[in-house]
Amino acid sequence: MLIFKRFWTQDVGLPHHGPEEFTCPVSPKNTRAVFDGCGDLVERREAAGGTSVTVSVFWIDGTVSSGDVAEQVLRPLTDPGRFGGVKTAADVMELLEGGAVYGSERRRTDSMDELAEALSYGHCAVVFEGAAMLFQLMTDQRRGVQEPAIEKTVKGAKDALVESVKVNVGLVRSRLRTPRLKAAQTTIGRRSHTAAVILWLDGVAAPDLPQAMQKRLDGLDIDGLVLPDTVDSALSDAPLSPFPQVIHTERPDRLAACLLDGRTALLVDGMPLAFITPAALPEFLRTGEDGAQHFMAASFLRLLRWAALLLALLAPAFYLATAMYHAEMIPTELLLSVIDSKQSVPFSTVTEILGMLVAFELIQEAGLRLPDPVGQTVSIIGALIVGQSAVEAKVISPIAVIVVALAGIAGYTMPSQDLSMALRLCRFLLAAAGALAGMFGIVAGCGLLLWHLCSLESFGRAYVPAGGEGRSPLLRRPPWRDVARDPSLSGNLRRRT
């Protein structure tokens, strides 16, 4: 569908500005001017080795460890045994380049733009007139590795991705200890300069996938990368489609499994999740727990999720169509029960179902936005007390409550929240189609939905796979038979074992 396709050359008429550049020469005075108004910029003027040569040391408080600055930079810099014989600033720079001050990473720069970016990234800088020496001393004051909050598991690993991209890459490398695991570093955003890493297995992933992801990220012209939806839009072939086209996971073991399948992943600094492409619809109904269970149990649960998807999508629409246009499809006893429950209700069937769907969304949204104890209370009150009171007051019929609740519970079984949201949107549209034209409207709506899904692509791969080579999107194959990777994803190394 063309209205959902990406137009890469589209221009909204606004001027494009490149990254900020500071053309002034490197010096302590210009460093203070560039960071004017930044109260967290720290400057220490120290006598090198106790001599008369004074140097300026700059860092931004909070981005570096003050203890590391004192131990790795200031203490060696003021040690007479190291710098006691210097006469000029050039002598100090020569000793710094020779390793008199140690650090995990050090480099010289003559560019003020590079100096400003390094300080913002968590470096400590010894600044002279015309040059500066940079030492990487980034602080580790971030949330530690914890258990997954959303993708919980019984048998799987208990660690989850965090906000540090370096820690996340380490979690993946602890599972894939091979030099074939490539990590291409890049930055996103003209102002934020957000660090990101593209991960793939060389020879396992198709060669065009990492290059295509890098090209799309290079074309992302934004001030700063703060929200995940920005990445989703950049990596989606059809960003106007409500269906997710990027796999999200907070589990490093699932990320490693996707890399072994031939997919490519993106880790972004500040976001505790991975963005995995290409994506296909069956992937959003799979969980990391599937790989830890017996293949028959995993296949049964996958079929159950597919049945729940159809129930969440079609239950309200089918009820409206049968109750309004096709009453002969309902068994006699059930039809009499429905008629009996509807006799005292003042509203039509359409008003009941659509009103209950809206009420269900309001209750769910209230439960999500409020704090946990209050949100749980609101959900219980809304689902039980208000619903029961409405039935007893004969405002709505019990069958309407059952249908909407069944559809809502089925939607909760979706492993992907993005897919669940897309189903909620389509549920309203199909319910309206069923109310307007009965079964004919539902068939037409399902046909359009299937047409849209079959027209979607993710990095040139079909969103709805056709199967083939013994692969089924519904079932999990036994481990001893799952020896070949998907040919549309893999490179030269197609065999798993």
CSV table of C-alpha atoms in Angstrom, one decimal, residues 70-334:
chain,number,residue,atom,x,y,z
A,70,ALA,CA,42.2,12.5,41.0
A,71,GLU,CA,44.0,9.1,40.9
A,72,GLN,CA,44.7,8.7,37.2
A,73,VAL,CA,45.3,12.4,36.1
A,74,LEU,CA,45.8,14.9,38.9
A,75,ARG,CA,48.1,12.7,41.1
A,76,PRO,CA,50.5,11.7,38.3
A,77,LEU,CA,50.4,15.2,36.9
A,78,THR,CA,51.6,16.8,40.2
A,79,ASP,CA,54.2,14.1,40.9
A,80,PRO,CA,57.7,15.6,41.0
A,81,GLY,CA,59.2,12.3,40.0
A,82,ARG,CA,57.3,12.4,36.7
A,83,PHE,CA,57.1,16.1,35.8
A,84,GLY,CA,59.7,17.6,38.1
A,85,GLY,CA,62.1,18.4,35.2
A,86,VAL,CA,59.6,20.2,32.9
A,87,LYS,CA,60.4,23.8,31.8
A,88,THR,CA,57.6,24.5,29.4
A,89,ALA,CA,54.1,23.4,28.5
A,90,ALA,CA,55.5,21.6,25.5
A,91,ASP,CA,57.6,19.4,27.8
A,92,VAL,CA,54.4,18.5,29.7
A,93,MET,CA,52.6,17.6,26.5
A,94,GLU,CA,55.5,15.4,25.4
A,95,LEU,CA,55.5,13.5,28.7
A,96,LEU,CA,51.7,13.1,28.5
A,97,GLU,CA,52.0,11.6,25.0
A,98,GLY,CA,54.7,9.3,26.3
A,99,GLY,CA,52.4,7.8,29.0
A,100,ALA,CA,53.5,9.8,32.1
A,101,VAL,CA,49.7,10.0,32.9
A,102,TYR,CA,48.1,6.6,32.5
A,103,GLY,CA,44.5,5.9,31.4
A,104,SER,CA,42.5,3.3,29.5
A,105,GLU,CA,42.4,5.6,26.5
A,106,ARG,CA,44.3,8.8,25.8
A,107,ARG,CA,44.7,10.8,22.6
A,108,ARG,CA,45.7,14.3,21.5
A,109,THR,CA,43.5,16.7,19.7
A,110,ASP,CA,44.0,20.1,18.1
A,111,SER,CA,40.3,20.7,17.4
A,112,MET,CA,38.0,22.6,19.7
A,113,ASP,CA,35.0,20.7,18.3
A,114,GLU,CA,36.6,17.4,19.2
A,115,LEU,CA,37.5,18.7,22.6
A,116,ALA,CA,33.9,19.8,23.3
A,117,GLU,CA,32.5,16.5,22.2
A,118,ALA,CA,35.0,14.5,24.2
A,119,LEU,CA,34.2,16.4,27.4
A,120,SER,CA,30.5,15.8,26.8
A,121,TYR,CA,31.1,12.1,26.3
A,122,GLY,CA,32.9,11.7,29.7
A,123,HIS,CA,36.6,12.6,29.1
A,124,CYS,CA,39.0,14.5,31.2
A,125,ALA,CA,41.1,17.0,29.2
A,126,VAL,CA,44.5,18.6,30.0
A,127,VAL,CA,44.2,21.8,27.9
A,128,PHE,CA,47.2,23.8,26.6
A,129,GLU,CA,47.4,26.7,24.1
A,130,GLY,CA,46.7,25.0,20.8
A,131,ALA,CA,46.3,21.4,21.9
A,132,ALA,CA,44.8,19.2,24.5
A,133,MET,CA,45.3,15.7,25.8
A,134,LEU,CA,42.1,13.6,26.4
A,135,PHE,CA,41.6,10.8,28.9
A,136,GLN,CA,38.5,8.6,28.9
A,137,LEU,CA,37.2,8.4,32.5
A,138,MET,CA,33.5,7.8,31.9
A,139,THR,CA,31.6,7.2,35.1
A,140,ASP,CA,29.8,3.9,35.8
A,141,GLN,CA,27.0,5.5,37.9
A,142,ARG,CA,24.1,3.8,36.1
A,143,ARG,CA,21.6,1.2,36.9
A,144,GLY,CA,23.1,-2.2,37.4
A,145,VAL,CA,22.1,-5.4,35.6
A,146,GLN,CA,18.8,-6.6,37.0
A,147,GLU,CA,16.1,-9.2,36.1
A,148,PRO,CA,13.8,-8.5,33.1
A,149,ALA,CA,10.8,-6.4,34.0
A,150,ILE,CA,8.6,-7.3,31.0
A,151,GLU,CA,10.0,-10.5,29.4
A,152,LYS,CA,10.0,-12.7,32.5
A,153,THR,CA,11.1,-16.3,32.2
A,154,VAL,CA,11.2,-19.4,34.4
A,155,LYS,CA,14.1,-21.4,32.9
A,156,GLY,CA,15.9,-18.6,31.0
A,157,ALA,CA,18.6,-16.2,32.1
A,158,LYS,CA,17.8,-13.6,34.8
A,159,ASP,CA,19.8,-10.6,33.4
A,160,ALA,CA,18.4,-7.8,31.3
A,161,LEU,CA,19.8,-5.0,29.2
A,162,VAL,CA,20.6,-1.7,30.9
A,163,GLU,CA,21.0,1.9,29.8
A,164,SER,CA,24.8,1.6,29.1
A,165,VAL,CA,25.5,0.5,25.6
A,166,LYS,CA,29.0,-0.8,26.6
A,167,VAL,CA,27.5,-3.0,29.3
A,168,ASN,CA,24.9,-4.3,26.8
A,169,VAL,CA,27.5,-5.2,24.3
A,170,GLY,CA,29.4,-7.1,27.0
A,171,LEU,CA,26.2,-9.0,27.9
A,172,VAL,CA,25.9,-10.2,24.3
A,173,ARG,CA,29.6,-11.0,24.0
A,174,SER,CA,29.4,-13.2,27.1
A,175,ARG,CA,27.0,-15.4,25.1
A,176,LEU,CA,28.6,-15.2,21.7
A,177,ARG,CA,32.3,-15.5,22.3
A,178,THR,CA,33.5,-15.3,18.8
A,179,PRO,CA,35.3,-12.6,16.7
A,180,ARG,CA,32.6,-13.0,14.1
A,181,LEU,CA,30.4,-10.9,16.4
A,182,LYS,CA,30.9,-7.4,14.8
A,183,ALA,CA,30.0,-4.2,16.6
A,184,ALA,CA,30.0,-1.0,14.5
A,185,GLN,CA,29.9,2.2,16.5
A,186,THR,CA,28.0,5.2,15.3
A,187,THR,CA,26.4,8.4,16.7
A,188,ILE,CA,22.9,9.7,16.2
A,189,GLY,CA,21.6,13.3,16.6
A,190,ARG,CA,23.2,16.6,15.8
A,191,ARG,CA,22.9,17.9,19.4
A,192,SER,CA,22.7,14.7,21.5
A,193,HIS,CA,25.5,12.8,19.8
A,194,THR,CA,23.9,9.6,21.2
A,195,ALA,CA,26.2,6.6,21.0
A,196,ALA,CA,24.8,3.5,19.2
A,197,VAL,CA,26.2,0.1,18.2
A,198,ILE,CA,25.1,-2.1,15.3
A,199,LEU,CA,25.6,-5.8,16.1
A,200,TRP,CA,25.7,-8.7,13.6
A,201,LEU,CA,27.4,-12.0,13.1
A,202,ASP,CA,29.7,-11.9,10.1
A,203,GLY,CA,28.9,-14.7,7.7
A,204,VAL,CA,25.7,-15.5,9.5
A,205,ALA,CA,23.8,-12.3,8.7
A,206,ALA,CA,23.2,-11.3,5.1
A,207,PRO,CA,25.9,-8.7,4.1
A,208,ASP,CA,23.3,-6.1,3.1
A,209,LEU,CA,21.5,-6.0,6.4
A,210,PRO,CA,24.2,-4.1,8.5
A,211,GLN,CA,24.8,-1.7,5.6
A,212,ALA,CA,21.1,-1.0,5.2
A,213,MET,CA,20.7,-0.3,8.9
A,214,GLN,CA,23.8,2.1,8.9
A,215,LYS,CA,22.4,3.9,5.8
A,216,ARG,CA,19.0,4.5,7.5
A,217,LEU,CA,20.7,5.7,10.7
A,218,ASP,CA,22.9,8.1,8.7
A,219,GLY,CA,19.7,9.5,7.0
A,220,LEU,CA,18.1,10.2,10.4
A,221,ASP,CA,18.3,14.0,10.5
A,222,ILE,CA,17.2,14.9,14.1
A,223,ASP,CA,18.5,17.1,16.9
A,224,GLY,CA,18.6,14.3,19.5
A,225,LEU,CA,17.7,10.7,20.0
A,226,VAL,CA,15.7,10.4,23.2
A,227,LEU,CA,12.6,8.2,22.5
A,228,PRO,CA,12.5,4.7,21.0
A,229,ASP,CA,9.9,5.6,18.5
A,230,THR,CA,12.4,7.7,16.6
A,231,VAL,CA,14.5,4.5,16.0
A,232,ASP,CA,11.4,2.5,15.1
A,233,SER,CA,10.4,5.0,12.5
A,234,ALA,CA,13.9,5.1,11.0
A,235,LEU,CA,14.2,1.3,10.8
A,236,SER,CA,10.6,0.7,9.5
A,237,ASP,CA,9.9,0.4,5.8
A,238,ALA,CA,6.3,1.6,6.3
A,239,PRO,CA,6.3,3.9,9.4
A,240,LEU,CA,2.6,4.8,8.9
A,241,SER,CA,1.5,1.2,9.4
A,242,PRO,CA,0.3,0.5,13.0
A,243,PHE,CA,1.9,-2.9,12.9
A,244,PRO,CA,5.4,-3.1,14.5
A,245,GLN,CA,8.3,-3.7,12.1
A,246,VAL,CA,11.1,-3.7,14.6
A,247,ILE,CA,11.6,-6.4,17.3
A,248,HIS,CA,12.2,-5.1,20.8
A,249,THR,CA,13.7,-7.1,23.5
A,250,GLU,CA,15.3,-6.5,26.9
A,251,ARG,CA,16.8,-9.9,27.2
A,252,PRO,CA,20.4,-10.4,26.0
A,253,ASP,CA,19.8,-14.2,25.5
A,254,ARG,CA,17.0,-13.5,23.0
A,255,LEU,CA,19.1,-10.9,21.3
A,256,ALA,CA,21.9,-13.5,20.9
A,257,ALA,CA,19.4,-16.0,19.5
A,258,CYS,CA,18.2,-13.4,16.9
A,259,LEU,CA,21.8,-12.7,15.9
A,260,LEU,CA,22.4,-16.4,15.5
A,261,ASP,CA,19.3,-16.5,13.2
A,262,GLY,CA,21.0,-13.9,10.9
A,263,ARG,CA,19.3,-10.7,12.1
A,264,THR,CA,21.0,-7.4,12.8
A,265,ALA,CA,20.5,-5.5,16.1
A,266,LEU,CA,20.9,-1.9,17.3
A,267,LEU,CA,21.9,-0.9,20.8
A,268,VAL,CA,21.4,2.7,21.8
A,269,ASP,CA,23.0,4.4,24.8
A,270,GLY,CA,20.3,5.4,27.3
A,271,MET,CA,17.8,2.8,26.2
A,272,PRO,CA,17.5,-0.6,28.0
A,273,LEU,CA,16.4,-2.5,24.9
A,274,ALA,CA,17.6,-3.8,21.6
A,275,PHE,CA,16.1,-3.0,18.2
A,276,ILE,CA,16.3,-6.1,15.9
A,277,THR,CA,15.6,-6.3,12.2
A,278,PRO,CA,14.3,-7.7,9.8
A,279,ALA,CA,11.0,-8.4,11.6
A,280,ALA,CA,8.3,-10.8,10.6
A,281,LEU,CA,4.8,-11.1,12.0
A,282,PRO,CA,5.4,-14.6,13.6
A,283,GLU,CA,8.4,-13.2,15.6
A,284,PHE,CA,6.0,-10.9,17.6
A,285,LEU,CA,4.2,-14.0,18.9
A,286,ARG,CA,7.3,-15.7,20.1
A,287,THR,CA,8.9,-15.4,23.5
A,288,GLY,CA,12.4,-16.1,24.9
A,289,GLU,CA,10.7,-18.8,27.0
A,290,ASP,CA,9.9,-20.8,23.8
A,291,GLY,CA,13.5,-21.9,23.4
A,292,ALA,CA,13.7,-23.1,27.0
A,293,GLN,CA,10.7,-25.4,26.8
A,294,HIS,CA,10.1,-28.7,25.0
A,295,PHE,CA,9.3,-28.2,21.4
A,296,MET,CA,5.8,-29.7,21.7
A,297,ALA,CA,4.9,-27.4,24.6
A,298,ALA,CA,6.3,-24.4,22.8
A,299,SER,CA,4.3,-25.2,19.7
A,300,PHE,CA,1.2,-25.6,21.7
A,301,LEU,CA,1.7,-22.2,23.3
A,302,ARG,CA,2.4,-20.6,19.9
A,303,LEU,CA,-0.8,-22.0,18.5
A,304,LEU,CA,-2.6,-20.7,21.6
A,305,ARG,CA,-1.3,-17.2,21.0
A,306,TRP,CA,-2.4,-17.3,17.3
A,307,ALA,CA,-5.9,-18.3,18.5
A,308,ALA,CA,-5.8,-15.5,21.0
A,309,LEU,CA,-4.8,-13.0,18.3
A,310,LEU,CA,-7.8,-14.0,16.2
A,311,LEU,CA,-10.1,-13.8,19.3
A,312,ALA,CA,-8.8,-10.4,20.3
A,313,LEU,CA,-9.3,-9.1,16.8
A,314,LEU,CA,-12.6,-10.6,15.8
A,315,ALA,CA,-14.7,-11.4,18.9
A,316,PRO,CA,-16.5,-8.0,19.2
A,317,ALA,CA,-17.0,-7.8,15.4
A,318,PHE,CA,-18.5,-11.3,15.1
A,319,TYR,CA,-20.8,-10.7,18.0
A,320,LEU,CA,-22.1,-7.5,16.4
A,321,ALA,CA,-22.5,-9.1,13.0
A,322,THR,CA,-24.4,-12.2,14.3
A,323,ALA,CA,-26.6,-10.3,16.8
A,324,MET,CA,-27.6,-7.6,14.3
A,325,TYR,CA,-27.7,-9.4,10.9
A,326,HIS,CA,-27.2,-13.2,11.3
A,327,ALA,CA,-29.2,-14.2,14.3
A,328,GLU,CA,-29.8,-17.6,12.7
A,329,MET,CA,-26.1,-18.5,13.3
A,330,ILE,CA,-26.6,-18.4,17.0
A,331,PRO,CA,-27.8,-21.6,18.7
A,332,THR,CA,-31.4,-21.4,19.8
A,333,GLU,CA,-30.8,-21.7,23.6
A,334,LEU,CA,-28.0,-19.1,23.4
